[in-house]
């Protein structure tokens, strides 16, 4: 488990940690390995939210556009947002 997950769960063990998962379709020239490349593939329709083609909306990601625009440190994981 990541250090961030351990810290968050230590504060409240009933916290749910959600990971953003995408799929690259067969037209993708390569699998995105970073957020910038993922966003470019997403805009072209080469990458989609998990199961978007099989069950549209079932795994939609709240705040996805904001997440893409937010600067990211690749050194360690971070929280995107919290819901109460």
mmCIF file with all atom_site columns, C-alpha atoms in Angstrom:
data_model
loop_
_atom_site.group_PDB
_atom_site.id
_atom_site.type_symbol
_atom_site.label_atom_id
_atom_site.label_alt_id
_atom_site.label_comp_id
_atom_site.label_asym_id
_atom_site.label_entity_id
_atom_site.label_seq_id
_atom_site.pdbx_PDB_ins_code
_atom_site.Cartn_x
_atom_site.Cartn_y
_atom_site.Cartn_z
_atom_site.occupancy
_atom_site.B_iso_or_equiv
_atom_site.pdbx_formal_charge
_atom_site.auth_seq_id
_atom_site.auth_comp_id
_atom_site.auth_asym_id
_atom_site.auth_atom_id
_atom_site.pdbx_PDB_model_num
ATOM 1  C CA . UNK A 1 1  ? 0.000   0.000  0.000   1.00 0.00 ? 1  UNK A CA 1
ATOM 2  C CA . UNK A 1 2  ? 1.307   3.473  -0.792  1.00 0.00 ? 2  UNK A CA 1
ATOM 3  C CA . UNK A 1 3  ? 2.400   5.802  1.963   1.00 0.00 ? 3  UNK A CA 1
ATOM 4  C CA . UNK A 1 4  ? -0.394  8.221  1.033   1.00 0.00 ? 4  UNK A CA 1
ATOM 5  C CA . UNK A 1 5  ? -3.030  5.483  1.351   1.00 0.00 ? 5  UNK A CA 1
ATOM 6  C CA . UNK A 1 6  ? -1.652  4.448  4.735   1.00 0.00 ? 6  UNK A CA 1
ATOM 7  C CA . UNK A 1 7  ? -1.779  8.061  5.968   1.00 0.00 ? 7  UNK A CA 1
ATOM 8  C CA . UNK A 1 8  ? -5.318  8.673  4.725   1.00 0.00 ? 8  UNK A CA 1
ATOM 9  C CA . UNK A 1 9  ? -6.658  5.377  6.043   1.00 0.00 ? 9  UNK A CA 1
ATOM 10 C CA . UNK A 1 10 ? -4.967  5.922  9.406   1.00 0.00 ? 10 UNK A CA 1
ATOM 11 C CA . UNK A 1 11 ? -7.044  9.097  9.862   1.00 0.00 ? 11 UNK A CA 1
ATOM 12 C CA . UNK A 1 12 ? -10.295 7.358  8.866   1.00 0.00 ? 12 UNK A CA 1
ATOM 13 C CA . UNK A 1 13 ? -10.298 3.648  8.124   1.00 0.00 ? 13 UNK A CA 1
ATOM 14 C CA . UNK A 1 14 ? -13.703 3.957  6.403   1.00 0.00 ? 14 UNK A CA 1
ATOM 15 C CA . UNK A 1 15 ? -12.270 6.179  3.685   1.00 0.00 ? 15 UNK A CA 1
ATOM 16 C CA . UNK A 1 16 ? -12.632 4.938  0.123   1.00 0.00 ? 16 UNK A CA 1
ATOM 17 C CA . UNK A 1 17 ? -9.705  5.552  -2.208  1.00 0.00 ? 17 UNK A CA 1
ATOM 18 C CA . UNK A 1 18 ? -10.684 5.652  -5.873  1.00 0.00 ? 18 UNK A CA 1
ATOM 19 C CA . UNK A 1 19 ? -8.156  5.288  -8.667  1.00 0.00 ? 19 UNK A CA 1
ATOM 20 C CA . UNK A 1 20 ? -8.681  6.722  -12.122 1.00 0.00 ? 20 UNK A CA 1
ATOM 21 C CA . UNK A 1 21 ? -8.561  3.930  -14.684 1.00 0.00 ? 21 UNK A CA 1
ATOM 22 C CA . UNK A 1 22 ? -8.576  4.287  -18.446 1.00 0.00 ? 22 UNK A CA 1
ATOM 23 C CA . UNK A 1 23 ? -8.516  1.982  -21.438 1.00 0.00 ? 23 UNK A CA 1
ATOM 24 C CA . UNK A 1 24 ? -6.645  2.582  -24.675 1.00 0.00 ? 24 UNK A CA 1
ATOM 25 C CA . UNK A 1 25 ? -8.545  1.482  -27.748 1.00 0.00 ? 25 UNK A CA 1
ATOM 26 C CA . UNK A 1 26 ? -7.131  -0.391 -30.709 1.00 0.00 ? 26 UNK A CA 1
ATOM 27 C CA . UNK A 1 27 ? -6.572  2.815  -32.708 1.00 0.00 ? 27 UNK A CA 1
ATOM 28 C CA . UNK A 1 28 ? -4.104  4.156  -30.135 1.00 0.00 ? 28 UNK A CA 1
ATOM 29 C CA . UNK A 1 29 ? -0.609  4.372  -31.565 1.00 0.00 ? 29 UNK A CA 1
ATOM 30 C CA . UNK A 1 30 ? 0.857   3.625  -28.122 1.00 0.00 ? 30 UNK A CA 1
ATOM 31 C CA . UNK A 1 31 ? -0.314  3.186  -24.546 1.00 0.00 ? 31 UNK A CA 1
ATOM 32 C CA . UNK A 1 32 ? -0.072  6.474  -22.603 1.00 0.00 ? 32 UNK A CA 1
ATOM 33 C CA . UNK A 1 33 ? 2.492   6.330  -19.796 1.00 0.00 ? 33 UNK A CA 1
ATOM 34 C CA . UNK A 1 34 ? 1.987   9.785  -18.279 1.00 0.00 ? 34 UNK A CA 1
ATOM 35 C CA . UNK A 1 35 ? -0.875  12.200 -17.674 1.00 0.00 ? 35 UNK A CA 1
ATOM 36 C CA . UNK A 1 36 ? -0.032  14.557 -20.551 1.00 0.00 ? 36 UNK A CA 1
ATOM 37 C CA . UNK A 1 37 ? 0.104   11.737 -23.096 1.00 0.00 ? 37 UNK A CA 1
ATOM 38 C CA . UNK A 1 38 ? -3.063  10.252 -21.610 1.00 0.00 ? 38 UNK A CA 1
ATOM 39 C CA . UNK A 1 39 ? -4.876  13.582 -22.028 1.00 0.00 ? 39 UNK A CA 1
ATOM 40 C CA . UNK A 1 40 ? -3.790  13.852 -25.657 1.00 0.00 ? 40 UNK A CA 1
ATOM 41 C CA . UNK A 1 41 ? -5.037  10.307 -26.301 1.00 0.00 ? 41 UNK A CA 1
ATOM 42 C CA . UNK A 1 42 ? -8.269  11.065 -24.414 1.00 0.00 ? 42 UNK A CA 1
ATOM 43 C CA . UNK A 1 43 ? -8.955  14.156 -26.545 1.00 0.00 ? 43 UNK A CA 1
ATOM 44 C CA . UNK A 1 44 ? -8.421  12.093 -29.719 1.00 0.00 ? 44 UNK A CA 1
ATOM 45 C CA . UNK A 1 45 ? -10.705 9.322  -28.458 1.00 0.00 ? 45 UNK A CA 1
ATOM 46 C CA . UNK A 1 46 ? -7.786  6.873  -28.277 1.00 0.00 ? 46 UNK A CA 1
ATOM 47 C CA . UNK A 1 47 ? -8.166  6.519  -24.493 1.00 0.00 ? 47 UNK A CA 1
ATOM 48 C CA . UNK A 1 48 ? -11.452 6.350  -22.616 1.00 0.00 ? 48 UNK A CA 1
ATOM 49 C CA . UNK A 1 49 ? -12.657 6.032  -19.056 1.00 0.00 ? 49 UNK A CA 1
ATOM 50 C CA . UNK A 1 50 ? -12.753 2.430  -17.870 1.00 0.00 ? 50 UNK A CA 1
ATOM 51 C CA . UNK A 1 51 ? -15.585 0.503  -19.596 1.00 0.00 ? 51 UNK A CA 1
ATOM 52 C CA . UNK A 1 52 ? -16.911 3.652  -21.314 1.00 0.00 ? 52 UNK A CA 1
ATOM 53 C CA . UNK A 1 53 ? -17.548 1.632  -24.461 1.00 0.00 ? 53 UNK A CA 1
ATOM 54 C CA . UNK A 1 54 ? -19.384 -1.189 -22.667 1.00 0.00 ? 54 UNK A CA 1
ATOM 55 C CA . UNK A 1 55 ? -21.360 0.710  -20.061 1.00 0.00 ? 55 UNK A CA 1
ATOM 56 C CA . UNK A 1 56 ? -21.264 4.466  -20.773 1.00 0.00 ? 56 UNK A CA 1
ATOM 57 C CA . UNK A 1 57 ? -21.432 6.535  -17.608 1.00 0.00 ? 57 UNK A CA 1
ATOM 58 C CA . UNK A 1 58 ? -21.103 3.577  -15.248 1.00 0.00 ? 58 UNK A CA 1
ATOM 59 C CA . UNK A 1 59 ? -17.507 4.436  -14.369 1.00 0.00 ? 59 UNK A CA 1
ATOM 60 C CA . UNK A 1 60 ? -17.526 8.145  -15.194 1.00 0.00 ? 60 UNK A CA 1
ATOM 61 C CA . UNK A 1 61 ? -14.969 10.161 -13.288 1.00 0.00 ? 61 UNK A CA 1
ATOM 62 C CA . UNK A 1 62 ? -16.138 13.314 -11.472 1.00 0.00 ? 62 UNK A CA 1
ATOM 63 C CA . UNK A 1 63 ? -13.846 16.286 -12.049 1.00 0.00 ? 63 UNK A CA 1
ATOM 64 C CA . UNK A 1 64 ? -11.967 14.576 -14.875 1.00 0.00 ? 64 UNK A CA 1
ATOM 65 C CA . UNK A 1 65 ? -11.273 17.729 -16.908 1.00 0.00 ? 65 UNK A CA 1
ATOM 66 C CA . UNK A 1 66 ? -10.051 19.525 -13.766 1.00 0.00 ? 66 UNK A CA 1
ATOM 67 C CA . UNK A 1 67 ? -7.789  16.586 -12.965 1.00 0.00 ? 67 UNK A CA 1
ATOM 68 C CA . UNK A 1 68 ? -6.274  16.674 -16.441 1.00 0.00 ? 68 UNK A CA 1
ATOM 69 C CA . UNK A 1 69 ? -5.557  20.414 -16.070 1.00 0.00 ? 69 UNK A CA 1
ATOM 70 C CA . UNK A 1 70 ? -4.027  20.121 -12.590 1.00 0.00 ? 70 UNK A CA 1
ATOM 71 C CA . UNK A 1 71 ? -0.250  19.984 -12.370 1.00 0.00 ? 71 UNK A CA 1
ATOM 72 C CA . UNK A 1 72 ? 0.947   16.637 -11.140 1.00 0.00 ? 72 UNK A CA 1
ATOM 73 C CA . UNK A 1 73 ? 4.056   15.506 -9.362  1.00 0.00 ? 73 UNK A CA 1
ATOM 74 C CA . UNK A 1 74 ? 5.211   12.176 -10.727 1.00 0.00 ? 74 UNK A CA 1
ATOM 75 C CA . UNK A 1 75 ? 7.325   11.621 -7.619  1.00 0.00 ? 75 UNK A CA 1
ATOM 76 C CA . UNK A 1 76 ? 4.430   10.460 -5.463  1.00 0.00 ? 76 UNK A CA 1
ATOM 77 C CA . UNK A 1 77 ? 0.664   9.893  -5.592  1.00 0.00 ? 77 UNK A CA 1
ATOM 78 C CA . UNK A 1 78 ? -1.688  12.663 -4.507  1.00 0.00 ? 78 UNK A CA 1
ATOM 79 C CA . UNK A 1 79 ? -5.341  13.174 -3.633  1.00 0.00 ? 79 UNK A CA 1
ATOM 80 C CA . UNK A 1 80 ? -7.427  14.850 -6.310  1.00 0.00 ? 80 UNK A CA 1
ATOM 81 C CA . UNK A 1 81 ? -10.379 15.724 -4.104  1.00 0.00 ? 81 UNK A CA 1
ATOM 82 C CA . UNK A 1 82 ? -12.417 14.531 -1.163  1.00 0.00 ? 82 UNK A CA 1
ATOM 83 C CA . UNK A 1 83 ? -16.165 14.108 -0.812  1.00 0.00 ? 83 UNK A CA 1
ATOM 84 C CA . UNK A 1 84 ? -18.039 14.331 2.459   1.00 0.00 ? 84 UNK A CA 1
#
